[in-house]
mmCIF file of C-alpha atoms and ligand atoms in Angstrom:
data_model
loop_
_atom_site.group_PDB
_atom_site.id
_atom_site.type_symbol
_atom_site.label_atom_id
_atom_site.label_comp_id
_atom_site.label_asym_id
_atom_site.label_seq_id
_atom_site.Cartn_x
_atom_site.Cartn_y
_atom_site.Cartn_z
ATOM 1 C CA UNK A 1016 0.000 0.000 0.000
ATOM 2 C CA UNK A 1017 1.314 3.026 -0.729
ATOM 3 C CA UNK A 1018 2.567 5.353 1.915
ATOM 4 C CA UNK A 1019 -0.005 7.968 3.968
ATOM 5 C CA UNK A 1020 1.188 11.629 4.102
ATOM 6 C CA UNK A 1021 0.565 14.016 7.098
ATOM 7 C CA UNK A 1022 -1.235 16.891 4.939
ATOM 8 C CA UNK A 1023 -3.810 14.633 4.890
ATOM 9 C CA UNK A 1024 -4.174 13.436 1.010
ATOM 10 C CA UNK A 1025 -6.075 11.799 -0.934
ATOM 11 C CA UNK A 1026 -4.557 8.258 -2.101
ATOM 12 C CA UNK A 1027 -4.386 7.541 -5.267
ATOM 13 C CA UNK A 1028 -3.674 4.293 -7.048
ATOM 14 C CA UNK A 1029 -2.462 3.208 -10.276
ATOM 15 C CA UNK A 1030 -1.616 0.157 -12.287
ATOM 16 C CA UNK A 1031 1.625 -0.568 -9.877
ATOM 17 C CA UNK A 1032 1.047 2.049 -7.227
ATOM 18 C CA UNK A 1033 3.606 0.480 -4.846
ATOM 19 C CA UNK A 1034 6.849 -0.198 -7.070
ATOM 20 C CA UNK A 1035 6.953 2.659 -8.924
ATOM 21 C CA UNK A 1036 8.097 5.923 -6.295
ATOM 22 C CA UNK A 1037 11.537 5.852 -7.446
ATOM 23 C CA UNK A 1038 11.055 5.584 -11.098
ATOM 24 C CA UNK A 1039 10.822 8.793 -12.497
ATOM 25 C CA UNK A 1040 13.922 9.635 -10.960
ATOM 26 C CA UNK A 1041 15.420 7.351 -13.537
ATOM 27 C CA UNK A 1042 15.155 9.466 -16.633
ATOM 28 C CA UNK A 1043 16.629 12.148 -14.324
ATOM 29 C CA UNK A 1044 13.983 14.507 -13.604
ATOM 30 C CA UNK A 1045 12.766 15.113 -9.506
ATOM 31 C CA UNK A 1046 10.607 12.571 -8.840
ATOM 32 C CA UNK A 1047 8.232 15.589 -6.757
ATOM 33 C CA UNK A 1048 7.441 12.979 -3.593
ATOM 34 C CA UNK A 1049 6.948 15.956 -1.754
ATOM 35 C CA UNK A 1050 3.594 17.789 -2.294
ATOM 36 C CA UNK A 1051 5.110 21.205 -1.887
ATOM 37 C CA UNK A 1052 7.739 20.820 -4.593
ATOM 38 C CA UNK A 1053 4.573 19.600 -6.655
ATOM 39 C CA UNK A 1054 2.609 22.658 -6.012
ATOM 40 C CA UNK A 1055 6.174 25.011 -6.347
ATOM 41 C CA UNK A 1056 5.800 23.087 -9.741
ATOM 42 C CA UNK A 1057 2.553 23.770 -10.433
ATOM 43 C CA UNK A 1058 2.933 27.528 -10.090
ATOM 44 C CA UNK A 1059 6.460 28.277 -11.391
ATOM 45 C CA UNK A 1060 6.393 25.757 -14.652
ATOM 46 C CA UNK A 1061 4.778 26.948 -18.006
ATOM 47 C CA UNK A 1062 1.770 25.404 -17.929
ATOM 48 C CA UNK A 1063 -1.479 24.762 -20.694
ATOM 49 C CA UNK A 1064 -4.686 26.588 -19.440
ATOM 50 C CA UNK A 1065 -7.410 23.961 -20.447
ATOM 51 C CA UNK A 1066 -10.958 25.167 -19.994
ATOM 52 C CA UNK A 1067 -13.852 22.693 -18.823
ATOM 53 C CA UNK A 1068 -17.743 23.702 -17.954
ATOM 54 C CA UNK A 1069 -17.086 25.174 -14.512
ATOM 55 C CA UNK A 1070 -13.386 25.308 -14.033
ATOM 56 C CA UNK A 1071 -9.990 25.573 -15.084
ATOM 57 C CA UNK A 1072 -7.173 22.641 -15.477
ATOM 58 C CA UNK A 1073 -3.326 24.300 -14.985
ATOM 59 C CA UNK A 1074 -1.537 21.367 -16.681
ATOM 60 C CA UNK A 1075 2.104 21.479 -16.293
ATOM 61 C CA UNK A 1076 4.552 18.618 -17.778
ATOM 62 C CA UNK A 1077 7.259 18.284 -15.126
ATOM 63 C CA UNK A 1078 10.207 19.843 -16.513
ATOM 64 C CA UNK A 1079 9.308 19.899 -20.141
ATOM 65 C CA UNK A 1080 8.786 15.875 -20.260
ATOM 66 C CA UNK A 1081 10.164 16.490 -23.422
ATOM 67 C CA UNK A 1082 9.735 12.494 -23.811
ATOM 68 C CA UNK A 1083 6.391 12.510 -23.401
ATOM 69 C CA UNK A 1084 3.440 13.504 -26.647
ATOM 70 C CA UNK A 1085 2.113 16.015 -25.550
ATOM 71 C CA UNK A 1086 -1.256 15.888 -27.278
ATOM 72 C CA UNK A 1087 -2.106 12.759 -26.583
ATOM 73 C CA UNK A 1088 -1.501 13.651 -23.148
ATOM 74 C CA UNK A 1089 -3.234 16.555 -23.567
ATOM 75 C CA UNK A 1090 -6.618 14.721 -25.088
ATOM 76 C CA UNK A 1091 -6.428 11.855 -22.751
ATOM 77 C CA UNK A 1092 -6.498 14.937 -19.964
ATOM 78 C CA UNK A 1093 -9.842 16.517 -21.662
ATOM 79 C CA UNK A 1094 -11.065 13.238 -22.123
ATOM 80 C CA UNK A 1095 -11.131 12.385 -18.122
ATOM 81 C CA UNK A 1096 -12.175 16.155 -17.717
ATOM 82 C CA UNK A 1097 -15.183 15.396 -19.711
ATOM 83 C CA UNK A 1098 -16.192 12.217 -17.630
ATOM 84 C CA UNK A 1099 -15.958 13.976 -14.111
ATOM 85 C CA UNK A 1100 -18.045 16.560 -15.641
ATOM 86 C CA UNK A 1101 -20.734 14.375 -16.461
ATOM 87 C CA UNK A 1102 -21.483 13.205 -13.154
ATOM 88 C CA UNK A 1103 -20.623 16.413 -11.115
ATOM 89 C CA UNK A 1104 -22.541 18.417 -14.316
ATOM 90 C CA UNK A 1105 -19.134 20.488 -13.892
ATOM 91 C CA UNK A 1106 -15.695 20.598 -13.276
ATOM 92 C CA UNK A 1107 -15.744 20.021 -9.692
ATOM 93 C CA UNK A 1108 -13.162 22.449 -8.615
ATOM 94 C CA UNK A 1109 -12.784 26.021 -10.166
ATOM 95 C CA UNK A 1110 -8.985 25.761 -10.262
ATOM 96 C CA UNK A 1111 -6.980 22.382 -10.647
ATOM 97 C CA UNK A 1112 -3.858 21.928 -10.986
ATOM 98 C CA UNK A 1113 -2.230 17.995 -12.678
ATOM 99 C CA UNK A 1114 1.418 17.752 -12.798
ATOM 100 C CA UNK A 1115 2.724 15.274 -15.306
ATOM 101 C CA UNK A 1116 5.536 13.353 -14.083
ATOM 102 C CA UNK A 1117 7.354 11.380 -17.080
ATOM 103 C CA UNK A 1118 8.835 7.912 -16.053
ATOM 104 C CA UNK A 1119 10.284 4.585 -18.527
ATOM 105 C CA UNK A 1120 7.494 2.273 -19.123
ATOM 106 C CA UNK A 1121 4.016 2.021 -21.586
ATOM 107 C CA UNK A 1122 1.478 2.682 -18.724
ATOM 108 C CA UNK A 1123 -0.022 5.506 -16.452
ATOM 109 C CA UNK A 1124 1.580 5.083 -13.214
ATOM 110 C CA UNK A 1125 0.764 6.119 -9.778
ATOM 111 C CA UNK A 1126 -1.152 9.082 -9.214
ATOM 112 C CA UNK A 1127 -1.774 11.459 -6.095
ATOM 113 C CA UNK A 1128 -4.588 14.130 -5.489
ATOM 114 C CA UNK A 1129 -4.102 16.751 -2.582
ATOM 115 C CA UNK A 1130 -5.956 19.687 -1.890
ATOM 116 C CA UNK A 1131 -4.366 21.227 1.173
ATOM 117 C CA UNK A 1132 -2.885 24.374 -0.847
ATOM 118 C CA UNK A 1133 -5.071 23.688 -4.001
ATOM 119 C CA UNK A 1134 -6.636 21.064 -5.815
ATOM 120 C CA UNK A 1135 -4.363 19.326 -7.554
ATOM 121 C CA UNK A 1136 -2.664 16.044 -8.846
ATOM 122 C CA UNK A 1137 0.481 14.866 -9.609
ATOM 123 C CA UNK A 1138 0.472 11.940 -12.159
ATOM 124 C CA UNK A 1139 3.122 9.896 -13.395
ATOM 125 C CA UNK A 1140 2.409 8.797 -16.869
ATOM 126 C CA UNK A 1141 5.119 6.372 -19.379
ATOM 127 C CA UNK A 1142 6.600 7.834 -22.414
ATOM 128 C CA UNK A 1143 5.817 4.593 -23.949
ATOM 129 C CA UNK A 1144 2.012 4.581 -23.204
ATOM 130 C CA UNK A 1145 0.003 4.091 -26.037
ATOM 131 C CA UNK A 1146 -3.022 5.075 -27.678
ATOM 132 C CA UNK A 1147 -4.792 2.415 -25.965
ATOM 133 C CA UNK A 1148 -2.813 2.642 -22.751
ATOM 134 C CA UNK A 1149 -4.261 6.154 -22.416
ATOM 135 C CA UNK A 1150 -7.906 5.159 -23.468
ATOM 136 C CA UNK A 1151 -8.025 2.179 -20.791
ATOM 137 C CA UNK A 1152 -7.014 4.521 -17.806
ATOM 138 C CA UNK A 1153 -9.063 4.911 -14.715
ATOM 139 C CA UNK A 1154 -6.410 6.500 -12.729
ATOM 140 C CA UNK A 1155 -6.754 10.434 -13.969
ATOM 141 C CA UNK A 1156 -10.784 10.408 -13.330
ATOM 142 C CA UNK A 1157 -10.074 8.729 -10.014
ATOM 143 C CA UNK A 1158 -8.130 11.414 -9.081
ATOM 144 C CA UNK A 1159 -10.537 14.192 -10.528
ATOM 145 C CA UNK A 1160 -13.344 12.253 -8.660
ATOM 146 C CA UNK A 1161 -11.626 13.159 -5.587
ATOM 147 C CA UNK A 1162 -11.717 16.707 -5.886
ATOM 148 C CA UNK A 1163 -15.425 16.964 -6.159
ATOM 149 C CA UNK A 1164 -15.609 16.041 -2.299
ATOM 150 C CA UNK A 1165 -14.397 17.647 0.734
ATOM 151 C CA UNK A 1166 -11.190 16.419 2.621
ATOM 152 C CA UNK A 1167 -12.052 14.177 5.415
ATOM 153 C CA UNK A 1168 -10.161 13.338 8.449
ATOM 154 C CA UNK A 1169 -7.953 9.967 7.949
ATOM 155 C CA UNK A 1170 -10.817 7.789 9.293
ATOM 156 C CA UNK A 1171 -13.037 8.539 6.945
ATOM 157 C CA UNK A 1172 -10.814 7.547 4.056
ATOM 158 C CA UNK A 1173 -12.550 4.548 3.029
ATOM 159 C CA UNK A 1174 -15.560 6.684 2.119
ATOM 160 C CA UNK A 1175 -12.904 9.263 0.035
ATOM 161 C CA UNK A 1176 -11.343 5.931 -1.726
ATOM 162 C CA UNK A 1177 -14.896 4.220 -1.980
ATOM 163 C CA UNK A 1178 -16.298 7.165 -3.705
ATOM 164 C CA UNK A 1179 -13.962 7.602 -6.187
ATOM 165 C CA UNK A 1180 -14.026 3.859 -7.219
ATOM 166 C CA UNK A 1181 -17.904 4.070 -7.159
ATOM 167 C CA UNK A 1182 -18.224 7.125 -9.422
ATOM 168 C CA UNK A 1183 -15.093 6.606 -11.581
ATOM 169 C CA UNK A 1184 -17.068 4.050 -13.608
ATOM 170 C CA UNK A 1185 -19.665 5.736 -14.099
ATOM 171 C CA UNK A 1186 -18.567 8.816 -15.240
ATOM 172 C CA UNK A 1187 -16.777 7.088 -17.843
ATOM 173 C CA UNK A 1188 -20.386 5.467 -18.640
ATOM 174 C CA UNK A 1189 -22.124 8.581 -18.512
ATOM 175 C CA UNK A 1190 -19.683 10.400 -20.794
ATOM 176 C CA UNK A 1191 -19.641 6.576 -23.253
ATOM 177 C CA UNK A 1192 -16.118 6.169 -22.669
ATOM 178 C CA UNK A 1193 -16.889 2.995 -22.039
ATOM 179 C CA UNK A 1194 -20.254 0.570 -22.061
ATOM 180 C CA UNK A 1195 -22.644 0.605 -18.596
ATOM 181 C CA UNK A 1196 -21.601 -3.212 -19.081
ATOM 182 C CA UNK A 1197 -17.819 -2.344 -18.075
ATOM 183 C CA UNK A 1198 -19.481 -0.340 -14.786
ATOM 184 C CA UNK A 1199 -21.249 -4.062 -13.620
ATOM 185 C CA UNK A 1200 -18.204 -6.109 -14.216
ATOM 186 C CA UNK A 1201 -16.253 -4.047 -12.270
ATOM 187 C CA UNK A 1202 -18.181 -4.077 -9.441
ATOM 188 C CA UNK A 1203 -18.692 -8.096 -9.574
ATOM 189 C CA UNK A 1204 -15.586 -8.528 -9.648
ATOM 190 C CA UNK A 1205 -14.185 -5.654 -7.383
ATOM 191 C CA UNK A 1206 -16.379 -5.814 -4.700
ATOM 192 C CA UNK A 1207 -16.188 -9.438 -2.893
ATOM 193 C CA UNK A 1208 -12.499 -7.734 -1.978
ATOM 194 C CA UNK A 1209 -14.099 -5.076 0.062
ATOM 195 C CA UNK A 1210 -16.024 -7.505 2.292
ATOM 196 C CA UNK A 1211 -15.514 -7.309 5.702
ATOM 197 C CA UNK A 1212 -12.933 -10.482 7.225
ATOM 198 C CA UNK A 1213 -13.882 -12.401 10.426
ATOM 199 C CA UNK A 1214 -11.792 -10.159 13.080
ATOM 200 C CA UNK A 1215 -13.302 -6.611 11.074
ATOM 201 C CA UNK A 1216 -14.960 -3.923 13.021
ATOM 202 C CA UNK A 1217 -16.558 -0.945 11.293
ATOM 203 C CA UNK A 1218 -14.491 0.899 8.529
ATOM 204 C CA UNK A 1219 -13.668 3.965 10.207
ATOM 205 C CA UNK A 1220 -9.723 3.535 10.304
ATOM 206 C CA UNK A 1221 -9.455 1.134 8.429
ATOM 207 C CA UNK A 1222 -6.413 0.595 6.533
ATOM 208 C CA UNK A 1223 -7.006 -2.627 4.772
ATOM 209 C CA UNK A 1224 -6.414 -1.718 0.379
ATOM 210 C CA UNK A 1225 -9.732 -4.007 0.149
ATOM 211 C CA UNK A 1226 -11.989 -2.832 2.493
ATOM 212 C CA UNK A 1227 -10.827 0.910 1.663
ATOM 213 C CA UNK A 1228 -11.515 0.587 -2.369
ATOM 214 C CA UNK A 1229 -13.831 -1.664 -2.816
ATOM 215 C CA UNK A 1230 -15.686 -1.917 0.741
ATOM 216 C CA UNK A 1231 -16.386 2.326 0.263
ATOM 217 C CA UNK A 1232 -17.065 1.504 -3.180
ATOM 218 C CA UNK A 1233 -19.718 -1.111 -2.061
ATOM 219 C CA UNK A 1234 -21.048 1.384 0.555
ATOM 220 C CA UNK A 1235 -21.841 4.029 -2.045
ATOM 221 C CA UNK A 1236 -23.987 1.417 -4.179
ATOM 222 C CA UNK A 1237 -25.831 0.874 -1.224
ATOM 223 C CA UNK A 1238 -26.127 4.466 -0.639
ATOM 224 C CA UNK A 1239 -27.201 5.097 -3.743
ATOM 225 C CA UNK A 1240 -29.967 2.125 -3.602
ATOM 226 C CA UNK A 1241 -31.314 3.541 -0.182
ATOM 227 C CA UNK A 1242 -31.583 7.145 -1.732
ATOM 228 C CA UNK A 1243 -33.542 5.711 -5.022
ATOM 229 C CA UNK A 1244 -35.893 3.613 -2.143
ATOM 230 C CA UNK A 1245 -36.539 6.264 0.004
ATOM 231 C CA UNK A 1246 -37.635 8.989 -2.550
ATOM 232 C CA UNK A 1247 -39.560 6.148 -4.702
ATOM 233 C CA UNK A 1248 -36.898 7.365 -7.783
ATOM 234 C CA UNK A 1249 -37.149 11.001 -7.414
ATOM 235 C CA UNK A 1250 -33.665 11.508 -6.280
ATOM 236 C CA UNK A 1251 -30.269 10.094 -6.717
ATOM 237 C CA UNK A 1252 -26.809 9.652 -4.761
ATOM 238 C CA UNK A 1253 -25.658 11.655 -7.604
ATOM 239 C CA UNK A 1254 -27.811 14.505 -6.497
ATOM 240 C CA UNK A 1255 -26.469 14.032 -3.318
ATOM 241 C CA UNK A 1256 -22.902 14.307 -4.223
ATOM 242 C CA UNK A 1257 -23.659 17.523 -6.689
ATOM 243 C CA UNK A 1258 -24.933 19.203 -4.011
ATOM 244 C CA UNK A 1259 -21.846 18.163 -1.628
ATOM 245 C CA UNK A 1260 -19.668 19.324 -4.134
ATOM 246 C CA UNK A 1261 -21.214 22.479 -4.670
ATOM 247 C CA UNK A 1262 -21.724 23.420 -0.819
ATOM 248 C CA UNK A 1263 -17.777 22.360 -0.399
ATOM 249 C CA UNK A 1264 -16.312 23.559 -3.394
ATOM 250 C CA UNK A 1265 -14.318 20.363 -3.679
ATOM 251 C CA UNK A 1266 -11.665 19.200 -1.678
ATOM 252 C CA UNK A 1267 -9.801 22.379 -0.793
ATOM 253 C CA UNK A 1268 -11.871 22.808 2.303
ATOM 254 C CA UNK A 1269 -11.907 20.301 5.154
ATOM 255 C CA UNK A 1270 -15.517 18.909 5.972
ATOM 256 C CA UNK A 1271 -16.609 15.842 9.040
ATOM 257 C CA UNK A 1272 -17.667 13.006 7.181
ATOM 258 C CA UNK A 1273 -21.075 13.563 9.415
ATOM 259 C CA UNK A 1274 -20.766 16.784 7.512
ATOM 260 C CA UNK A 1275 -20.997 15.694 4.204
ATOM 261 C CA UNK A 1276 -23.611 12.928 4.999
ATOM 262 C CA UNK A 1277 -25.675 16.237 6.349
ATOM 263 C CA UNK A 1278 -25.547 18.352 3.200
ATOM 264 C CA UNK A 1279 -26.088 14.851 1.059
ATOM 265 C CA UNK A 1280 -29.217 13.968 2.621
ATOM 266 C CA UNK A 1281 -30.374 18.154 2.409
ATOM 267 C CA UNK A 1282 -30.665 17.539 -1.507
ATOM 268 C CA UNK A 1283 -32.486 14.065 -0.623
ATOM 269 C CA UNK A 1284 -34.981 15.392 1.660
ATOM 270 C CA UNK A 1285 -34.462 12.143 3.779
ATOM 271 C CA UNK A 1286 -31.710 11.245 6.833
ATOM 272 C CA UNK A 1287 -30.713 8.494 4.602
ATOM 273 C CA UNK A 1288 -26.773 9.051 4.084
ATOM 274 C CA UNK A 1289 -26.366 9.978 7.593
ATOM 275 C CA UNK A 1290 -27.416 6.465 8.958
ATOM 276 C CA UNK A 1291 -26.022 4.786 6.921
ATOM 277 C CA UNK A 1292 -22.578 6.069 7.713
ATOM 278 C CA UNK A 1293 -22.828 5.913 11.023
ATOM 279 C CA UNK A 1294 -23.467 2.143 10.428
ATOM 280 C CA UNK A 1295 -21.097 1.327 8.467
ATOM 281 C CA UNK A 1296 -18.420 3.519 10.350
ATOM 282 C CA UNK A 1297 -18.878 1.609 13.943
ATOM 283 C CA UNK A 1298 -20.171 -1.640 13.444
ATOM 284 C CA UNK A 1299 -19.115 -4.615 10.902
ATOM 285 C CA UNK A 1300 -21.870 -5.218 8.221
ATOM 286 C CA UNK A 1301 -21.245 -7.476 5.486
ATOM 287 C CA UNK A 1302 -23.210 -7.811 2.312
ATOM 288 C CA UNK A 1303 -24.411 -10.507 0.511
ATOM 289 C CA UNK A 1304 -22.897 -9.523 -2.626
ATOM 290 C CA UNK A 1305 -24.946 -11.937 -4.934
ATOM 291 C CA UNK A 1306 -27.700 -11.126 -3.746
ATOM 292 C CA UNK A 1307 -27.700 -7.624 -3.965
ATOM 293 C CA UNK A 1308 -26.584 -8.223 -7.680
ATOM 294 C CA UNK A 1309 -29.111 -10.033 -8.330
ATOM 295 C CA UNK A 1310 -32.051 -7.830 -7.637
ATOM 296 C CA UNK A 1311 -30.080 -5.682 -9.575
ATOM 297 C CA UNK A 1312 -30.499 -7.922 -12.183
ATOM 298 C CA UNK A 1313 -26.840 -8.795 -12.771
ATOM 299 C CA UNK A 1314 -25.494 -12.056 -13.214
ATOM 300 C CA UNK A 1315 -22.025 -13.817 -13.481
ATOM 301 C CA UNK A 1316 -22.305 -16.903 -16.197
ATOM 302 C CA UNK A 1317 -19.861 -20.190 -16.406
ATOM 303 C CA UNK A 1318 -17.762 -18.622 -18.768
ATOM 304 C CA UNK A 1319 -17.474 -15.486 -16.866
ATOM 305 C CA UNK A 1320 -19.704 -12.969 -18.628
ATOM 306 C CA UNK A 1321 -22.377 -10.849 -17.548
ATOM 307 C CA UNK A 1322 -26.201 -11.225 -18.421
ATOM 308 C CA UNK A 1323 -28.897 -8.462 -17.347
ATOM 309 C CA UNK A 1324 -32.094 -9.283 -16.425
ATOM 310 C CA UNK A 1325 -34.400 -6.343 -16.925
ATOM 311 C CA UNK A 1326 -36.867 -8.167 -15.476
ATOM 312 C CA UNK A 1327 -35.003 -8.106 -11.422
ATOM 313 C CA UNK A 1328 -36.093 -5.769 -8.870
ATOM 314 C CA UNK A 1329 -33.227 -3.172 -8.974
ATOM 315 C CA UNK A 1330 -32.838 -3.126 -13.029
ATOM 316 C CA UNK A 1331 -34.370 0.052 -13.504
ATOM 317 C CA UNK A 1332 -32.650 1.625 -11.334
ATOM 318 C CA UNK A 1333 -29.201 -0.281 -12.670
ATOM 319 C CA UNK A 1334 -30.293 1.176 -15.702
ATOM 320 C CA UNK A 1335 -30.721 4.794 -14.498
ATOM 321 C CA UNK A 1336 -26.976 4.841 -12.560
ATOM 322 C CA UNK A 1337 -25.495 4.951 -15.860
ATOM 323 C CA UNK A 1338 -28.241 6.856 -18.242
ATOM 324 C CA UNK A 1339 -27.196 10.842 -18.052
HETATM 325 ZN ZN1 ZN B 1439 -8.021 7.441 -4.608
#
């Protein structure tokens, strides 16, 4: 697992998250470890002004990256831009700042989101990386998901982490960067690792890579269920987490995750977020996975491919996660 930093950020976590730290350092550029020298980066290096619906992106290749294309970059960069916007129906932040970090390989690398002095990111991306290297990434609208949310204190990170898995997806969906399909088969298979081991208590403080990913992620699907349940379809989780975003203005303020559960379940009309939480926070709850995918009319064949049944309980609202 990669390390935890004092400022309190935001992890991040790419393809090889934990053997990669001392890589860019290779091709003999600073590797920028340390957030400050990213953000002393950020503001001293020329940088591309891109402009998105509702904000502005400062991108800055670390020290020219004169290895690196810099349109593709550039369009993979817009492309993410344009997936976070269609679930936060804006650029979440105003002003974000991405600092491309060239390193040797074919694959985006490890990537970090702060917001202590800013929103921003610091990516590390391979001057080999194709065309379809840069299509397949999750790891730059993970990161972008993370600035649409307050910072929470550390024991809340599972519901930071979870929410960016959760939503990463289906951005991509909503923007058809990739089929609602994809979103389902993700989750199958992603979140049996978030599930809760014999000796687990609740997941406030927990550290485990599992339970932090794909156990948050798991919590926000059942978030989003309970919203859809409660207000018989008239509101979302997305609604919910536009409104958190807008209250906050992202993750350059510092909220209480009771907070943010507060100002979600405001735009829901409900205490539905709120209790949830709580729940999950102090006491173990596992989930019958299958189940749950089930009503949602998702199912797992011999051969290891997905068949919907629009016929389950949940399928319209499966349906509606991923419709814009
Ligand atoms: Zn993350």
């Amino acid at each position: 697992m990669p390390g935890l930093d004092r400022r309190g950020m935001i992890l991040g976590l790419g393809a090889a998250a934990v053997a990669l730290t001392t890589v860019a350092g290779a091709i003999g550029i600073p590797s920028y470890d340390d957030p400050d020298d990213m953000y002393a980066a950020l503001r001293a290096q020329p940088a591309l002004s891109l402009a998105e619906r509702g904000g502005t992106i400062r991108l800055v290749f670390a020290d020219g990256a004169p290895l690196l294309d810099r349109e593709r970059v550039t369009a993979w960069v817009r492309r993410a831009a344009t997936a976070v916007t269609a679930y936060f129906d804006r650029f979440p932040v105003r002003d974000y700042g991405l600092l491309v970090i060239a390193q040797r390989g074919d694959r985006v690398g490890h990537a970090t989101t702060f917001g202590y002095a800013g929103s921003a990111t610091r990516i590390h991306v391979g001057t080999d990386a194709t065309e379809q290297a840069f299509a397949e990434d999750w790891v730059l609208i993970h990161e972008m998901a993370h600035t649409a949310l307050p910072d929470l204190p550390r024991r809340a990170l599972w519901l930071q982490e979870g929410n960016a898995t959760y939503v990463e997806p289906i951005a991509r969906a909503l923007a058809r960067q990739i089929p609602a399909s994809e979103v389902w088969r993700q989750a199958v298979l992603g979140m049996p690792k978030g599930e809760p081991g014999p000796a687990d208590a609740g997941m406030d403080g927990t550290h485990a890579w599992g339970r932090l990913y794909w156990g948050g992620a798991t919590f926000w699907l059942l978030a989003e269920i309970a919203v859809d349940q409660a207000s018989k379809g008239t509101r979302s989780l997305r609604d919910a987490l536009r409104r958190i975003n807008r209250e906050s203005g992202g993750n350059i303020v510092d909220w209480t995750a009771e907070q943010m559960m507060a100002v979600g379940d405001a735009a829901i009309g409900q205490n539905i977020l709120s209790g949830l939480y709580a729940r999950f926070a102090e006491t173990r709850i596992a989930t019958d996975l299958p189940e749950l995918f089930d009503r949602l009319g998702i199912r797992l064949d011999a051969s290891g491919g997905l068949r919907f049944d629009d016929m389950a309980p949940l399928a319209d609202l499966r349906r509606r996660i991923t419709a814009a």
